[in-house]
Structure formats: structure tokens, C-alpha cells
Coordinates of C-alpha atoms and ligand atoms in Angstrom, one line a residue:
M1 CA 11.4 25.2 -108.1
P2 CA 11.3 21.3 -107.9
A3 CA 12.3 20.0 -104.5
T4 CA 14.4 17.2 -106.0
E5 CA 16.8 19.4 -107.9
H6 CA 18.7 20.5 -104.8
T7 CA 21.1 18.5 -102.7
E8 CA 21.7 21.0 -99.8
M9 CA 18.2 22.0 -99.1
L10 CA 16.7 22.4 -95.6
S11 CA 14.5 19.4 -94.9
V12 CA 11.5 19.2 -92.6
P13 CA 10.7 15.8 -91.2
G14 CA 7.4 14.7 -92.7
G15 CA 7.3 17.8 -94.7
C16 CA 5.2 20.9 -94.1
L17 CA 1.9 21.5 -95.8
I18 CA 0.8 25.2 -95.9
T19 CA -2.5 26.2 -97.4
F20 CA -4.1 29.5 -98.4
E21 CA -7.9 29.8 -98.3
G22 CA -10.5 32.4 -99.0
I23 CA -12.9 33.6 -101.7
D24 CA -11.6 34.6 -105.1
G25 CA -9.4 37.7 -105.2
C26 CA -8.5 37.5 -101.5
G27 CA -4.8 37.3 -102.3
K28 CA -4.1 33.5 -102.1
S29 CA -1.9 33.2 -105.2
V30 CA 0.0 36.5 -104.5
Q31 CA 0.8 35.4 -101.0
A32 CA 1.5 31.8 -101.9
S33 CA 4.2 32.8 -104.4
A34 CA 5.7 35.5 -102.2
L35 CA 6.1 32.9 -99.4
A36 CA 7.5 30.3 -101.8
N37 CA 10.1 32.8 -103.0
R38 CA 11.2 33.7 -99.5
L39 CA 11.5 30.1 -98.4
S40 CA 13.3 29.1 -101.5
R41 CA 15.9 31.8 -100.9
E42 CA 16.4 30.3 -97.4
K43 CA 17.1 27.0 -99.1
Y44 CA 13.9 25.2 -98.2
A45 CA 12.7 22.8 -100.8
V46 CA 9.4 24.4 -101.8
E47 CA 6.7 23.4 -104.2
T48 CA 3.6 25.5 -104.9
V49 CA 0.4 24.0 -106.3
R50 CA -3.2 25.2 -106.9
E51 CA -6.3 23.2 -106.3
P52 CA -8.1 21.8 -108.2
G53 CA -5.0 20.9 -110.3
G54 CA -1.4 20.1 -110.0
T55 CA -1.3 16.9 -112.0
A56 CA -2.4 16.2 -115.6
L57 CA -5.5 14.4 -114.4
S58 CA -6.4 17.0 -111.8
E59 CA -6.0 19.8 -114.3
K60 CA -8.5 18.0 -116.7
I61 CA -10.9 17.7 -113.8
R62 CA -10.4 21.4 -113.0
D63 CA -11.4 22.3 -116.6
I64 CA -14.7 20.4 -116.1
I65 CA -15.4 21.9 -112.7
L66 CA -14.8 25.5 -113.7
D67 CA -16.4 25.2 -117.2
R68 CA -19.4 27.6 -117.5
G69 CA -20.9 25.2 -120.0
H70 CA -21.7 22.9 -117.0
M71 CA -24.0 25.2 -115.0
E72 CA -26.3 22.1 -114.5
M73 CA -23.6 20.4 -112.3
A74 CA -25.2 18.7 -109.3
P75 CA -23.7 19.7 -105.9
A76 CA -22.7 16.0 -105.2
A77 CA -21.1 15.7 -108.6
E78 CA -19.1 18.9 -107.9
L79 CA -18.0 17.5 -104.5
F80 CA -16.8 14.2 -106.1
L81 CA -14.9 16.0 -108.9
Y82 CA -13.0 18.2 -106.3
E83 CA -12.2 15.2 -104.2
A84 CA -11.1 13.2 -107.3
A85 CA -8.7 16.0 -108.3
R86 CA -7.4 16.1 -104.7
A87 CA -7.0 12.4 -104.4
Q88 CA -4.8 12.3 -107.5
L89 CA -2.8 15.3 -106.5
M90 CA -2.1 13.9 -103.0
S91 CA -1.1 10.4 -104.2
Q92 CA 0.9 11.4 -107.2
H93 CA 2.5 14.6 -106.2
L94 CA 2.1 15.9 -102.6
A95 CA 2.6 12.7 -100.6
P96 CA 6.0 12.0 -102.1
L97 CA 7.1 15.6 -101.7
L98 CA 6.1 15.7 -98.1
D99 CA 7.8 12.4 -97.4
S100 CA 11.0 13.9 -98.9
G101 CA 10.8 16.7 -96.4
A102 CA 9.6 19.5 -98.7
V103 CA 7.5 22.5 -97.9
V104 CA 4.3 22.3 -100.0
I105 CA 2.2 25.5 -100.4
C106 CA -1.3 24.9 -101.7
D107 CA -3.6 27.5 -103.1
R108 CA -6.9 26.0 -101.7
F109 CA -7.2 22.6 -100.1
T110 CA -9.7 20.6 -97.9
D111 CA -11.1 23.7 -96.1
S112 CA -12.3 25.0 -99.5
T113 CA -14.4 21.9 -99.9
T114 CA -15.8 22.4 -96.4
A115 CA -16.6 26.0 -97.0
Y116 CA -17.9 25.8 -100.6
Q117 CA -19.5 22.4 -100.9
G118 CA -20.4 22.2 -97.2
Y119 CA -21.6 25.7 -96.3
G120 CA -22.1 27.0 -99.8
R121 CA -23.9 24.1 -101.4
E122 CA -25.1 22.8 -98.0
L123 CA -24.0 19.2 -98.4
D124 CA -23.7 17.1 -95.3
A125 CA -20.7 18.2 -93.2
G126 CA -19.9 14.7 -91.8
F127 CA -19.8 13.2 -95.3
I128 CA -17.5 16.1 -96.5
R129 CA -15.2 15.4 -93.6
Q130 CA -15.0 11.7 -94.6
A131 CA -14.5 12.5 -98.3
N132 CA -11.8 15.1 -97.5
G133 CA -10.0 12.5 -95.3
V134 CA -10.0 9.9 -98.1
A135 CA -8.8 12.3 -100.7
C136 CA -6.0 13.8 -98.7
R137 CA -5.1 10.5 -97.0
D138 CA -5.6 12.1 -93.7
R139 CA -2.6 14.4 -94.3
Y140 CA -4.1 17.7 -93.2
P141 CA -2.4 21.1 -93.4
D142 CA 0.1 22.1 -90.8
I143 CA -0.7 25.8 -91.2
T144 CA -3.5 27.5 -93.0
F145 CA -4.0 31.2 -93.8
Y146 CA -7.6 32.3 -94.3
L147 CA -7.5 35.7 -96.1
D148 CA -10.8 37.3 -95.3
I149 CA -12.2 40.0 -97.7
P150 CA -15.8 41.2 -98.3
W151 CA -17.5 39.8 -101.3
E152 CA -17.7 43.3 -102.8
E153 CA -13.9 43.5 -102.7
S154 CA -13.7 40.2 -104.5
L155 CA -15.8 41.7 -107.3
R156 CA -13.7 44.9 -107.4
R157 CA -10.4 43.0 -107.6
R158 CA -11.8 40.7 -110.3
A159 CA -13.1 43.6 -112.3
R160 CA -9.7 45.3 -112.0
E161 CA -8.1 42.2 -113.5
R162 CA -10.8 42.1 -116.3
R163 CA -11.0 38.3 -115.6
D164 CA -14.1 36.4 -116.9
A165 CA -15.9 34.7 -114.1
D166 CA -15.6 30.8 -114.0
R167 CA -18.6 28.6 -113.1
M168 CA -18.0 28.9 -109.3
E169 CA -17.5 32.7 -109.6
M170 CA -20.9 33.0 -111.3
E171 CA -22.6 32.3 -107.9
Q172 CA -24.4 35.1 -106.2
K173 CA -23.7 37.1 -103.0
A174 CA -25.8 34.8 -100.7
F175 CA -23.6 31.8 -101.7
F176 CA -20.4 33.6 -100.9
Q177 CA -21.8 34.8 -97.6
R178 CA -22.4 31.1 -96.7
V179 CA -18.9 30.3 -97.8
K180 CA -17.5 33.1 -95.7
T181 CA -19.5 31.9 -92.7
G182 CA -18.0 28.4 -93.3
Y183 CA -14.4 29.8 -93.4
A184 CA -15.0 31.8 -90.2
A185 CA -16.4 28.6 -88.5
I186 CA -13.4 26.5 -89.6
A187 CA -10.9 29.2 -88.3
H188 CA -12.8 29.4 -85.0
A189 CA -12.8 25.7 -84.5
D190 CA -9.1 25.2 -85.2
P191 CA -7.2 28.3 -84.1
G192 CA -3.9 26.5 -83.7
R193 CA -3.8 25.7 -87.4
V194 CA -5.9 28.4 -89.1
N195 CA -4.7 32.0 -89.1
H196 CA -7.7 34.2 -89.9
L197 CA -6.2 37.3 -91.4
D198 CA -7.7 40.6 -92.6
G199 CA -7.2 40.3 -96.4
M200 CA -7.8 44.1 -96.7
R201 CA -4.4 44.8 -95.2
S202 CA -1.6 45.6 -97.7
I203 CA 0.1 42.8 -99.6
E204 CA 3.4 43.6 -97.8
E205 CA 2.0 43.6 -94.4
L206 CA 0.3 40.3 -94.9
E207 CA 3.4 38.8 -96.5
N208 CA 5.5 39.7 -93.4
K209 CA 2.9 38.5 -91.0
I210 CA 2.6 35.2 -92.8
Y211 CA 6.3 34.7 -93.0
V212 CA 6.8 35.1 -89.3
I213 CA 4.1 32.5 -88.5
V214 CA 5.6 30.1 -91.1
R215 CA 9.2 30.5 -89.9
K216 CA 8.1 29.7 -86.3
K217 CA 6.2 26.6 -87.4
L218 CA 9.1 25.4 -89.6
D219 CA 11.6 25.9 -86.8
S220 CA 9.4 23.9 -84.5
L221 CA 8.9 21.1 -87.0
R222 CA 12.7 21.0 -87.5
G223 CA 13.3 21.0 -83.8
V224 CA 15.2 24.3 -84.0
T225 CA 15.1 26.4 -80.9
D226 CA 16.7 29.8 -80.2
E227 CA 19.4 27.9 -78.4
T228 CA 20.3 25.5 -81.3
E229 CA 20.4 28.5 -83.6
N230 CA 22.4 30.7 -81.2
P231 CA 24.2 28.3 -78.8
R232 CA 25.4 29.8 -75.6
P233 CA 29.1 30.1 -75.3
Ligands
LIG1 P1 -6.7 34.8 -105.4 O1 -5.6 33.9 -105.7 O2 -7.2 34.6 -103.9 O3 -7.9 34.7 -106.3 P2 -4.9 36.9 -106.1 O4 -3.7 36.6 -105.3 O5 -4.9 36.4 -107.6 O6 -6.2 36.3 -105.4 O7 -5.2 38.4 -106.1 C1 -6.3 39.0 -106.8 C2 -6.0 40.5 -107.1 O8 -6.0 41.2 -105.9 C3 -4.6 40.7 -107.8 O9 -4.7 41.7 -108.7 C4 -3.8 41.1 -106.6 O10 -2.7 42.0 -107.0 C5 -4.8 41.9 -105.7 N1 -4.5 41.7 -104.3 C6 -4.1 40.6 -103.6 N2 -3.9 40.9 -102.3 C7 -4.2 42.2 -102.1 C8 -4.2 43.1 -101.0 N3 -3.8 42.7 -99.8 N4 -4.5 44.4 -101.2 C9 -4.9 44.8 -102.4 N5 -4.9 44.0 -103.5 C10 -4.6 42.8 -103.4

């Protein structure tokens, strides 16, 4: 629901950027939409977007990135396309939303680039950090959920959905093992931001766990303590 349509929404100073990460089929979109629904019911101004995408230009770039007709794409070309899509999304859409105090939930963000183009494609980590910083204007996520599933489970869930693999999903097991190593390293390096969750848990269990973590973060960003919510008599 667009953040701007509501007048009595709960606002978070500087906004709150929440990202979902993990390999395909790990449950990012299911959890992103469950969380958005819950927060909307609580009158937070919430916007959900997927990466690459979220603006007309970024969606066009998405089509190029995922097109199986472009198997020849060079790793550096892939990196710049992802960053181009992100730069547009951030300046046109996310930055104004965050400035207005909204909660933005992103299905993939900068950590995807570190994991896929850094660890998966083995591009230079320092350069990726810089490129990510430029594209997201140094506005990094406040909370990230890494939903960890085995590659075999990703294949099973995709088969169940009878979904055709896109260009990225055509990659082999070794590539996704490097991506998973990347995600684990990101989570290990930044435990205050990244919640490394077992994506094999049930949808409901994960949804509840995620909600508790997010509520705590939102309360802290809004300066709400137990005492302000339940003042002593
Ligand atoms: P992603 O966005 O990460 O690609 P989705 O949220 O689209 O993944 O989920 C892919 C499939 O896996 C869907 O059919 C979804 O219902 C199923 N799924 C998601 N989370 C779980 C889970 N925790 N346990 C079992 N199945 C799940």
C-alpha cells in the first residue's frame, strides 16, 4: 500500500530499510509480503519492492539481466546492470520513502551483489563494496534476514512451482555453494544487522520470529521503550 495515501500512519525517523536475502526459493517473497501485511495492519507506512526492479527503468534492466538469451553476459556487465537498477531504485523510489519515515521491505539488496557477483562470480570484493555504496547512496539496510536453505531444496521448491529457470538460476551447484558461502560470511561479519535464519523452518515459525525482531527494531528506531508504551502510574 503506498506510504503517501495515509495520514495517520506510524512514522519512523529516517525510515527503516528491511531486506530479505538468500538463494531462489528460500522464502524471501513469502516472508516479505507476510511482514508487510502485518506492519500495514499496525498502521506503519510500508512499501515492498523486489530487486532488481521497482521502477520502470529498473524493471527494464531486470529483463535484460534475467534473459536466458544473454548467457554470454560478462560478470562485470552483470555487476553494473544490477548496480544501475539499484541506483535508479534508490534515487527515484526508496530514498524519498525512507525520508518520509516509511518502512521499506526489499526482496534482495546490496548483500545479493556481494554474494552473487562477489563470491559467485568472484569479482573484487573491494570494488563491489564501492559500487554498492554508490548505488544505494550509502543507505544500508537496518535489518536483514538471510533465509538459509540447501541448494537441493531450492531446486525442489522451484520444481514444485514449475517455474522456468531464469539466466541466474541456470547456474550450477558450485556457483550457488559459493553464493551461500558469501551469505554466511556476510552474516558472520555483521551479526547486529543480519539475522541468519534456517529457511527449512515452517513459514509460520519464520514469520513470527521475523516479526519479533522487526518490532523490536522499529520500537528502538522510534524511541519507544516499554515505559513509553506502558507508563507507570
Ligand atoms: P523466493 O522469493 O526466495 O524465491 P518464495 O517466497 O517465492 O521464495 O518461495 C518459493 C516457494 O517455496 C513457494 O512455493 C513458497 O510457498 C515455498 N516456501 C517458502 N518458504 C517456505 C518454508 N519455510 N517452508 C516450505 N516452503 C516454503
